[in-house]
Coordinates of C-alpha atoms in Angstrom, one line a residue:
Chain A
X822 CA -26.5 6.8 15.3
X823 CA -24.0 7.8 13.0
X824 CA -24.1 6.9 8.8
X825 CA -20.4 6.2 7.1
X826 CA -20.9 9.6 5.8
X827 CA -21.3 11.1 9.2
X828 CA -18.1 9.4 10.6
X829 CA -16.1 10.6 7.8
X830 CA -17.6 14.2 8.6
X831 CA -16.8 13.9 12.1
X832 CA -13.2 12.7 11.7
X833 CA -12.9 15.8 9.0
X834 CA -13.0 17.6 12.0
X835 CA -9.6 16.6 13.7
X836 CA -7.6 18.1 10.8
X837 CA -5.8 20.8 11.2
X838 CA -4.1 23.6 8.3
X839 CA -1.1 22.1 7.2
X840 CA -1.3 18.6 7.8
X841 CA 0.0 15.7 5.2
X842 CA -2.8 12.7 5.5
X843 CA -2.8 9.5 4.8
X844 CA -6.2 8.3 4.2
X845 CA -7.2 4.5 3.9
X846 CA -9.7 2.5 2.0
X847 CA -13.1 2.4 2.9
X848 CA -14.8 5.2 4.7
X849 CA -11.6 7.2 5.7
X850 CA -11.5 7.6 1.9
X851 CA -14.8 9.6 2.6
X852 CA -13.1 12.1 4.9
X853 CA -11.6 13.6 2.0
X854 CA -14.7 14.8 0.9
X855 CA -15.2 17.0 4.5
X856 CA -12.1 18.4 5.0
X857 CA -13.1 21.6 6.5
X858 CA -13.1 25.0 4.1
X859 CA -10.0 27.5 4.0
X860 CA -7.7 25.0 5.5
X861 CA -4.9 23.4 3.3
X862 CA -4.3 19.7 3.6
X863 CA -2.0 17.4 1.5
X864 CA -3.2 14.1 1.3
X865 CA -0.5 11.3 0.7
X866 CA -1.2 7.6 -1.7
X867 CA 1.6 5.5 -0.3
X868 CA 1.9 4.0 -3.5
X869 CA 4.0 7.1 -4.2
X870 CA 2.2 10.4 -4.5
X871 CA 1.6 13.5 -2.2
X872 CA -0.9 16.4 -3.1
X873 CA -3.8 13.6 -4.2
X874 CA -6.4 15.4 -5.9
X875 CA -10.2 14.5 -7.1
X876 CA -11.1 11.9 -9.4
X877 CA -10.5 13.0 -12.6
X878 CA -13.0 14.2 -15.1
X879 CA -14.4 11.2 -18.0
X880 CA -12.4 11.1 -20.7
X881 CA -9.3 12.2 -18.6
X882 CA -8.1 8.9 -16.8
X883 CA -4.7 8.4 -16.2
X884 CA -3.4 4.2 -16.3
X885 CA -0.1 5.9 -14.9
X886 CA -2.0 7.9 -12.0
X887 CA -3.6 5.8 -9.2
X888 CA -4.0 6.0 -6.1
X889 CA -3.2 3.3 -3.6
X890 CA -6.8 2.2 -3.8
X891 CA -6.1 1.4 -7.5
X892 CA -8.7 4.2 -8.4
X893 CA -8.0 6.9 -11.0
X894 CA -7.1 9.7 -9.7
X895 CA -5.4 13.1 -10.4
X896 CA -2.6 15.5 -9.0
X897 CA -3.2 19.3 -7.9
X898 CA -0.5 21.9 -7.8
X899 CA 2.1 21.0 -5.4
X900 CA 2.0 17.5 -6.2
X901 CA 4.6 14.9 -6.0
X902 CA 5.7 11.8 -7.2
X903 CA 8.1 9.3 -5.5
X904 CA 9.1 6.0 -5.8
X905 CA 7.5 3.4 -2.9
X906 CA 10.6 3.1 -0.3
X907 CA 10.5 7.1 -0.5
X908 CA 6.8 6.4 0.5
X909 CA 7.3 4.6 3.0
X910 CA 10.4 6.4 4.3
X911 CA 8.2 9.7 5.0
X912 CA 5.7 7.5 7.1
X913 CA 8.1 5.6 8.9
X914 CA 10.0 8.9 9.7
X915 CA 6.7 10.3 10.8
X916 CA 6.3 13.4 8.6
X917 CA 3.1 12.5 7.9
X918 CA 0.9 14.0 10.4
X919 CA -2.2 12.0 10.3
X920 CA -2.9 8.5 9.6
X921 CA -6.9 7.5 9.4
X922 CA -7.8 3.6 8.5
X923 CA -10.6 1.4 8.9
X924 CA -10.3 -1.7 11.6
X925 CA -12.1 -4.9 12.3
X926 CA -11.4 -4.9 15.9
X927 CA -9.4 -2.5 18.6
X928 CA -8.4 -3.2 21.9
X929 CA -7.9 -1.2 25.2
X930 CA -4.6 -1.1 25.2
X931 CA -4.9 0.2 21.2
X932 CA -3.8 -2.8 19.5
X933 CA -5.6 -2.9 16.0
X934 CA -6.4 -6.0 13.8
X935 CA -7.7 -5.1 10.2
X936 CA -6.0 -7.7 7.8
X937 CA -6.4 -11.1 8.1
X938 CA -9.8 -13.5 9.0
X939 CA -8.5 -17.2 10.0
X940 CA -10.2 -19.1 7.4
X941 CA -10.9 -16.9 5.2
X942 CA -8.5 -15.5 1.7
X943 CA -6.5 -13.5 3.1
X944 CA -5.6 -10.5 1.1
X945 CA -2.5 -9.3 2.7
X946 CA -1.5 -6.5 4.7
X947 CA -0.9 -3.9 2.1
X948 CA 0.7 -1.0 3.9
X949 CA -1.5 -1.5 7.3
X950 CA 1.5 -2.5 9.3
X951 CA 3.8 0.0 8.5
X952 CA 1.6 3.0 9.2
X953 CA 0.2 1.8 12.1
X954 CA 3.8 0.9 13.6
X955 CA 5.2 4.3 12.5
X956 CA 2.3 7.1 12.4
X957 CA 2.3 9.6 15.5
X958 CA -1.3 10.3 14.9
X959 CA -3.9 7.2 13.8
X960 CA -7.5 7.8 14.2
X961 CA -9.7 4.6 13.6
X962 CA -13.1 4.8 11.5
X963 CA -15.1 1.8 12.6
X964 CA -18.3 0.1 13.8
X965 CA -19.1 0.0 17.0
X966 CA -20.5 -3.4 17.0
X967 CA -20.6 -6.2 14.2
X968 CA -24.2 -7.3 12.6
X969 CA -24.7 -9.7 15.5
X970 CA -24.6 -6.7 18.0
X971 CA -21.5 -7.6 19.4
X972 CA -18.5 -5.4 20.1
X973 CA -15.3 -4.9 18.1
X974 CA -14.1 -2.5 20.8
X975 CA -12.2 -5.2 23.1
X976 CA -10.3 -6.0 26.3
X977 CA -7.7 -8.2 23.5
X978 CA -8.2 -8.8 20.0
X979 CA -8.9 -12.1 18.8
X980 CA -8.3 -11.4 15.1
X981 CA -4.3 -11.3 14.1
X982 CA -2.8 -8.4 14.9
X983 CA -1.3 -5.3 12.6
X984 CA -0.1 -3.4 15.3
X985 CA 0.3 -3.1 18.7
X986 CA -0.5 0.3 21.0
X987 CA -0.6 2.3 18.3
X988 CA -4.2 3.4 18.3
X989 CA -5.2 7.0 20.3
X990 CA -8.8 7.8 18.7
X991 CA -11.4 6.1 17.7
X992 CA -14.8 7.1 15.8
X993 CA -17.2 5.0 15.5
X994 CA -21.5 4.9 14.6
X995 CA -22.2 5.5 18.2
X996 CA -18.8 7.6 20.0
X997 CA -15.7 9.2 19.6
X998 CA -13.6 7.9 22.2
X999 CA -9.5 8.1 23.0
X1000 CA -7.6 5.2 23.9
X1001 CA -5.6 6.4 27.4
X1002 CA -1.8 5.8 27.7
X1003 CA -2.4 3.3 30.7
X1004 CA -5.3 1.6 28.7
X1005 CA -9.1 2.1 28.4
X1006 CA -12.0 3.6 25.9
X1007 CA -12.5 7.0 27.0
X1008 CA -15.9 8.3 25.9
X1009 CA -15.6 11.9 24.7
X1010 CA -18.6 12.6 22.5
X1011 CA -21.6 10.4 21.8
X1012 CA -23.9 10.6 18.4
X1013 CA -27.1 11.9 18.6
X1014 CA -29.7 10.3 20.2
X1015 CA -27.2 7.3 21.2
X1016 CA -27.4 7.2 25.1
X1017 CA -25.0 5.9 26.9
X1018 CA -26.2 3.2 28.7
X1019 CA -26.0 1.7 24.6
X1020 CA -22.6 2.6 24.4
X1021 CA -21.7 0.4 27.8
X1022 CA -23.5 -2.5 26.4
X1023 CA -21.9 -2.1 23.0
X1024 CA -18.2 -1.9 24.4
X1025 CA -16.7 -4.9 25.7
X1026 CA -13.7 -3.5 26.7
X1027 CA -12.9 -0.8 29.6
X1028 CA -15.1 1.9 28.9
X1029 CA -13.8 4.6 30.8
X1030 CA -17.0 7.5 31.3
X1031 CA -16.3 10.8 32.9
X1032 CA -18.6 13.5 33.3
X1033 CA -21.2 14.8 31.0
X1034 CA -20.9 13.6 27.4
X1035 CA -21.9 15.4 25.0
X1036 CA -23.4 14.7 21.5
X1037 CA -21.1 14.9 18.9
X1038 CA -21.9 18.0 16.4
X1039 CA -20.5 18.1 12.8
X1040 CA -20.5 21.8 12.2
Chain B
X193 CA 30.7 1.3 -23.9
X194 CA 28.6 -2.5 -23.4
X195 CA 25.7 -2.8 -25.2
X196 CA 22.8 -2.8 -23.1
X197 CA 20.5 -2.1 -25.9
X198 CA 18.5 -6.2 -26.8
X199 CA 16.2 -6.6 -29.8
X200 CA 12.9 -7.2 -27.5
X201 CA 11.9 -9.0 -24.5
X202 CA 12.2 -12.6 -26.0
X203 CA 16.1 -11.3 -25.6
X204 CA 16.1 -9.5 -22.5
X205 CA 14.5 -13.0 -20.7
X206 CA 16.5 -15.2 -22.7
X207 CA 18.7 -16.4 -19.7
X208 CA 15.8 -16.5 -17.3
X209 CA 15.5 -20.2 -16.4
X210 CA 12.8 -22.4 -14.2
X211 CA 13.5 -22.2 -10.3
X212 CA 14.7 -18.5 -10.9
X213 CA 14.0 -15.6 -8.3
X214 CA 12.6 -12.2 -10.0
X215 CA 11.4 -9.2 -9.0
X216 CA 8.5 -7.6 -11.1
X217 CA 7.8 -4.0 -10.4
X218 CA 4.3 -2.0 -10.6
X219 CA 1.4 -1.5 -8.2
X220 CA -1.5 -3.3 -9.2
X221 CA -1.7 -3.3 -12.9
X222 CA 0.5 0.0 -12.9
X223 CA 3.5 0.5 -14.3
X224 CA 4.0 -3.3 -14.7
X225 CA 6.3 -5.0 -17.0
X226 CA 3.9 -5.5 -19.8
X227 CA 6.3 -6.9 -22.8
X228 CA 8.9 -8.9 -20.4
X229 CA 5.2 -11.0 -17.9
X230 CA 4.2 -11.9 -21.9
X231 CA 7.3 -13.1 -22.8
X232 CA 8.2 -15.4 -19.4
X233 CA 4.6 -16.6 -20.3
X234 CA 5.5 -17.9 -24.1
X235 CA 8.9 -19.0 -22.3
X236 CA 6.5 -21.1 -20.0
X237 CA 9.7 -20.9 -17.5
X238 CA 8.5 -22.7 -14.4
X239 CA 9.1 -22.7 -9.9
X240 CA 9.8 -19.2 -10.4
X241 CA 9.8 -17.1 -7.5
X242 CA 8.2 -13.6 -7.7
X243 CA 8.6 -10.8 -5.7
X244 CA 6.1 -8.1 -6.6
X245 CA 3.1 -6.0 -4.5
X246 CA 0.3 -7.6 -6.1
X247 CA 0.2 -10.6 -8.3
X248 CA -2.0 -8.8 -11.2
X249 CA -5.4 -10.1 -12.6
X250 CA -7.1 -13.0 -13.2
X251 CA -6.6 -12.3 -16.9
X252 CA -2.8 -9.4 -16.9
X253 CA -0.2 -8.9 -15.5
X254 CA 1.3 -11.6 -13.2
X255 CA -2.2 -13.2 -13.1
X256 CA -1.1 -14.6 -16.9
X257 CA 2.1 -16.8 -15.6
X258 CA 0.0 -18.0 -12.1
X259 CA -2.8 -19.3 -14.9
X260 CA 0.3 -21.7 -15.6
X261 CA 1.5 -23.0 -12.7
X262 CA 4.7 -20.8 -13.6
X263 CA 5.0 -19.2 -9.9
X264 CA 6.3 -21.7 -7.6
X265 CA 5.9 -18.7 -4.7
X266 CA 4.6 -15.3 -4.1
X267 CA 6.1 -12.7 -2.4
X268 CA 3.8 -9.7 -1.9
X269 CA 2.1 -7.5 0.6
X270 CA -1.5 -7.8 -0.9
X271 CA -3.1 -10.2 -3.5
X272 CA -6.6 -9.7 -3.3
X273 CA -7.6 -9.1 -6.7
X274 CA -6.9 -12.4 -8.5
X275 CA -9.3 -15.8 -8.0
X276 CA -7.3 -18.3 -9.7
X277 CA -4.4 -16.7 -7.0
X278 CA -6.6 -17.4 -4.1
X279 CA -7.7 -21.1 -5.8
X280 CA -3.8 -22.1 -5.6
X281 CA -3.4 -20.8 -2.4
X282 CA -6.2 -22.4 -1.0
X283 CA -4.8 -25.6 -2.3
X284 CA -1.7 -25.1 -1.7
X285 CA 0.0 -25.2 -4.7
X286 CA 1.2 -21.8 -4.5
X287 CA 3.4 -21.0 -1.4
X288 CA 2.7 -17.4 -0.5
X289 CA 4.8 -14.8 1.7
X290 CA 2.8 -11.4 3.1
X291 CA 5.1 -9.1 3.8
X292 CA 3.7 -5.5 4.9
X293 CA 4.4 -2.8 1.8
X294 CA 7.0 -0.8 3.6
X295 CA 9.1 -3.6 4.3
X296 CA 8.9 -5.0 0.8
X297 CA 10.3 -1.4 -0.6
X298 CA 12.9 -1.5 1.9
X299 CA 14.4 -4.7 1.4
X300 CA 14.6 -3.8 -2.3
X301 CA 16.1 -0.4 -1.4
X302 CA 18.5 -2.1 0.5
X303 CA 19.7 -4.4 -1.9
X304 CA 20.3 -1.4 -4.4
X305 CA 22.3 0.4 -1.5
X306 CA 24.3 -2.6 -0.2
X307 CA 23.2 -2.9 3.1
X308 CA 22.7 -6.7 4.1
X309 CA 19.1 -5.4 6.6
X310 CA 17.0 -3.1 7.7
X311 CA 15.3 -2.6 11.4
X312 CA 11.5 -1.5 10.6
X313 CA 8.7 -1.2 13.3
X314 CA 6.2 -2.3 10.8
X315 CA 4.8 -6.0 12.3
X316 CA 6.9 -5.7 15.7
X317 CA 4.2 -7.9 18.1
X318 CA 2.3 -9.5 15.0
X319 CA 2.6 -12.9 13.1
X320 CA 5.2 -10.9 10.9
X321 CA 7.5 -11.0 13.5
X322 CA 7.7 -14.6 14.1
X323 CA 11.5 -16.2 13.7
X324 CA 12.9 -12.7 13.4
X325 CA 15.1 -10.6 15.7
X326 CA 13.7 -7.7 16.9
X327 CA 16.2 -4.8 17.9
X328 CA 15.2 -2.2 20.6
X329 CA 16.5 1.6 20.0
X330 CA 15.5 4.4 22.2
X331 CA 12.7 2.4 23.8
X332 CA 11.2 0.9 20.5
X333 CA 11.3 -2.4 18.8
X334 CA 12.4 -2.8 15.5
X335 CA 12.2 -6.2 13.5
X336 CA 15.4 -7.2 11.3
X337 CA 14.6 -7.7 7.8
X338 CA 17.1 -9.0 5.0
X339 CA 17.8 -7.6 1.8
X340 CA 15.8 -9.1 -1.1
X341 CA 18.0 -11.3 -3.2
X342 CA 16.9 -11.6 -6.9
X343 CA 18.5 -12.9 -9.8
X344 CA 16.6 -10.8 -12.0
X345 CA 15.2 -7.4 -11.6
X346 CA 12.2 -6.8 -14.2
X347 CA 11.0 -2.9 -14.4
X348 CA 8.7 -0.6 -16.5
X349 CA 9.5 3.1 -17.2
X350 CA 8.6 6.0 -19.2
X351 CA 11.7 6.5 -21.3
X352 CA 15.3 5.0 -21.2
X353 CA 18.6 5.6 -23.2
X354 CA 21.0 3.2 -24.7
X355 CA 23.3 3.8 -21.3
X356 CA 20.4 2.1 -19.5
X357 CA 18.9 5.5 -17.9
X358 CA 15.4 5.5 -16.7
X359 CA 13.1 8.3 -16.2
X360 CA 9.4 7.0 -15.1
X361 CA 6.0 8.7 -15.1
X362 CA 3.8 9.4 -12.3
X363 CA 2.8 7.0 -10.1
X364 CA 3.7 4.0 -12.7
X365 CA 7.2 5.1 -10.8
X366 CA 5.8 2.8 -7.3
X367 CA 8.3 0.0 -6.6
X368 CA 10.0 0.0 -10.4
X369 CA 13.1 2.8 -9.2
X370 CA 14.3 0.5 -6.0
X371 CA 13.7 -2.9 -7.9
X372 CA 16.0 -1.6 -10.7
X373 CA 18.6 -1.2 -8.7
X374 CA 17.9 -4.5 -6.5
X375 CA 18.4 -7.1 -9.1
X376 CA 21.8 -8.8 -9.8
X377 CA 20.7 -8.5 -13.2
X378 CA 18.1 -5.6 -14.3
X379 CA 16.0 -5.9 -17.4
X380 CA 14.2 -2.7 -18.2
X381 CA 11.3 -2.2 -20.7
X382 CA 10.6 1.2 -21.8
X383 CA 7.6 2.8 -23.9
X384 CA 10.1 5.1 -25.4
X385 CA 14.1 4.2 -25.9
X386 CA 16.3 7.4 -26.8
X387 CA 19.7 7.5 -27.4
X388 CA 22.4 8.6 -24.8
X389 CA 22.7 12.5 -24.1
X390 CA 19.0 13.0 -25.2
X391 CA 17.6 12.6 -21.3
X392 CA 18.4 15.3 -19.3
X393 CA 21.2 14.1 -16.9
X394 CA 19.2 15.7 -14.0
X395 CA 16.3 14.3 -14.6
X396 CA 17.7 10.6 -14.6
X397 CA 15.4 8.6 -11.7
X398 CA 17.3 5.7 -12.1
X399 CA 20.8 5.7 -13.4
X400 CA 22.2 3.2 -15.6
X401 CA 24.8 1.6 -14.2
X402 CA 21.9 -0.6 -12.3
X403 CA 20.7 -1.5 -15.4
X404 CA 21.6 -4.1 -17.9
X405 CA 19.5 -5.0 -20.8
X406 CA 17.0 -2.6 -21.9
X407 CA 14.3 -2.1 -24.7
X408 CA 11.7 -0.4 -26.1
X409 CA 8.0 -2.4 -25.6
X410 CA 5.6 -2.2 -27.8
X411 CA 1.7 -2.4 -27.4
X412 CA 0.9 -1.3 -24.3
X413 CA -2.1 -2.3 -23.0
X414 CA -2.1 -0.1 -19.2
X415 CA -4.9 -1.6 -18.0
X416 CA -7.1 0.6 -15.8
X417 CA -7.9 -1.6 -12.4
X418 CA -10.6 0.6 -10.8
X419 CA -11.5 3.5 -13.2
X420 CA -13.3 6.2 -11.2
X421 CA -14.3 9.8 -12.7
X422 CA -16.2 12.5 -11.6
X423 CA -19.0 14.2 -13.9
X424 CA -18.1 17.5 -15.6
X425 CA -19.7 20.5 -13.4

């Protein structure tokens, strides 16, 4: 079974030289720290910033240079600033290549919900709804199964929804899997030591299985 | 040439009244309107209607007028960082609208371009969507959303000039540019006020004729929300 640390690692792996990425809270914040050597990546805070750097050094904290997590942050050369409808604009137009967020549930059909509990405070929907309805590319970082064993990878989501059929990959503790155009978790890669008969019991959606599957390696 | 230069923010807010609708910009406690949330708080102005990402801190930013009761109703795409917020909304003193992020920019942008709506994908086949009309183009749905209408556009930047040019810094820029220009009346607070010709014209993020009233604040607090470092090598 896979650690946060080890999905983040494994979702690293999907990026590819040139790509602009926006990263969400949680562990695809991780990912940043695995982005494979000699490859240049520009990673976008919606709250107006591309070319996000490292956290900066104590003593060096900007109030004026967050990133959309709130945290301090700092810029890199190339770096640039814009105002939040510019932000937005550049997802929404689809220049940015890669989207990677957390979710609470996903659905065959790759509807995600990741905003809102019925009642519990809800926090809003920050900028969820707009990347997933405009990205070309979302991968999800999630658990397979909540901490009573069930699934969160679903025939329908029962949570409200932020977007509809907008999910293609998926990397969870136990599998990567795709979501196919006409519907269904396709298992690509397993973790290590995860068989999967586990994997069937831990999807309650269509798991779609197809040939050997390997384990999924994150060199 | 009008004087757009007032003595401080008790001025710039003077005409602010209770039921008014405003639009505070900033991202979390980030380039918010420091001197102009202080002063509506003293002015104890009441059913106002905010339209801002977050609604600050227990303790700063917007979090100081919700203490209150001065917000009537929220408008913002996430709130989470405030308890007294979620207490009101919970009892529902405090009437809150979620709108997702992009869409919030956008209506503002529009407003400051003159367009009366936008078509976004963002919340097509959500709650978001309910009571709106959604608008297919090349095979997509897009949801209709209105321009923001605000009486008063409140925003924070770097330096100004008496002809009511902006210039902001990093990402304190966030939502203050296309609420400036959003507002039928703009108040902007600067940290440093110049006089006219001593901003590089091409530099200018927001030009002055979308702003009205502008001064120079004074102690800045720029709270940090989530102050994260890394330890020197």
């Amino acid at each position: 079974m896979f650690s946060k640390e080890e999905i983040a690692q494994r979702i690293a792996k999907e990026i590819k030289d040139g790509y602009y990425v926006n990263l969400g809270i949680g562990i695809p914040t991780l990912v940043a720290n695995y982005i494979p050597k000699g490859i240049n990546v520009v990673l976008q805070s919606e709250n107006g910033l591309l070319g996000m750097g490292p956290f900066p050094f104590e003593g060096e904290e900007d109030a004026d240079l967050i990133n959309a997590g709130k945290q301090t942050i700092t810029t890199l050369p190339g770096s640039s600033i814009f105002d939040s409808a510019m932000s937005f604009g550049m997802i929404r137009a689809q220049k940015v290549d890669l989207t990677i967020l957390g979710a609470m549930e996903v659905s065959e059909n790759g509807d995600i919900a990741n905003w809102k509990i019925p009642g519990k405070m809800v926090k809003g929907m920050g900028g969820a709804m707009d990347l997933v309805a405009s990205a070309k590319n979302i991968i999800v970082a999630m658990q397979h199964i909540n901490r009573a064993g069930e699934s969160k990878l679903l025939p329908k989501c029962t949570l409200p929804l932020t977007g509809v059929k907008c999910i293609k990959k998926i990397v969870t503790e136990l599998a990567v899997l795709d979501i196919l155009p006409e519907g269904g978790f396709k298992l690509l890669e397993r973790a290590p030591g995860v068989s999967i008969e586990f994997i069937q019991q831990s999807t309650a959606g269509r798991l779609v299985i197809e040939g050997e599957i390997p384990e999924m390696r994150l060199d | 040439m009008i004087n757009k230069v007032v003595s401080g923010a008790e001025e710039a807010i003077k005409d602010i009244s209770d039921g008014a609708t405003l639009m505070l910009g900033g991202f979390g406690l980030c380039g918010i309107p420091e001197n102009c949330i202080n002063a509506l708080v003293n002015k104890q102005v009441k059913n106002l209607t905010c339209i801002s990402n977050n609604a600050g801190v227990d303790d700063f930013g917007i979090g100081l007028m919700l203490k209150q009761r001065q917000v009537k109703k929220m408008i913002s795409s996430y709130v989470g960082e405030n308890a007294e917020f979620e207490r009101q909304l919970l009892s529902g003193e405090l009437e809150v609208d979620l709108i997702p992020q992009g869409t919030l920019a956008t209506r503002c942008l529009a407003a400051g371009y003159g367009m009366p709506a936008i078509f976004t994908p963002a919340g097509v086949g959500t709650e978001v969507a309910e009571g709106k009309e959604v608008r297919n183009f090349d095979g997509k749905d897009y949801l209709m959303e209105y321009a923001f209408d605000a009486d008063f556009a409140i925003v924070k930047a770097w330096k100004g000039d008496t002809a009511g040019n902006l210039i902001f810094r990093s990402t304190s820029r966030n939502f203050n540019p296309v609420m400036a220009m959003a507002g039928k009346v703009t108040i902007a607070e600067v940290e440093e006020l110049v006089e006219a010709g001593e901003l590089d014209p091409d530099y200018i993020h927001t030009p002055g004729i979308y702003v009205h009233r502008i001064f120079q604040g004074k102690d800045y607090e720029k709270r940090i929300e989530q102050r994260t470092v890394r330890k020197v090598q």
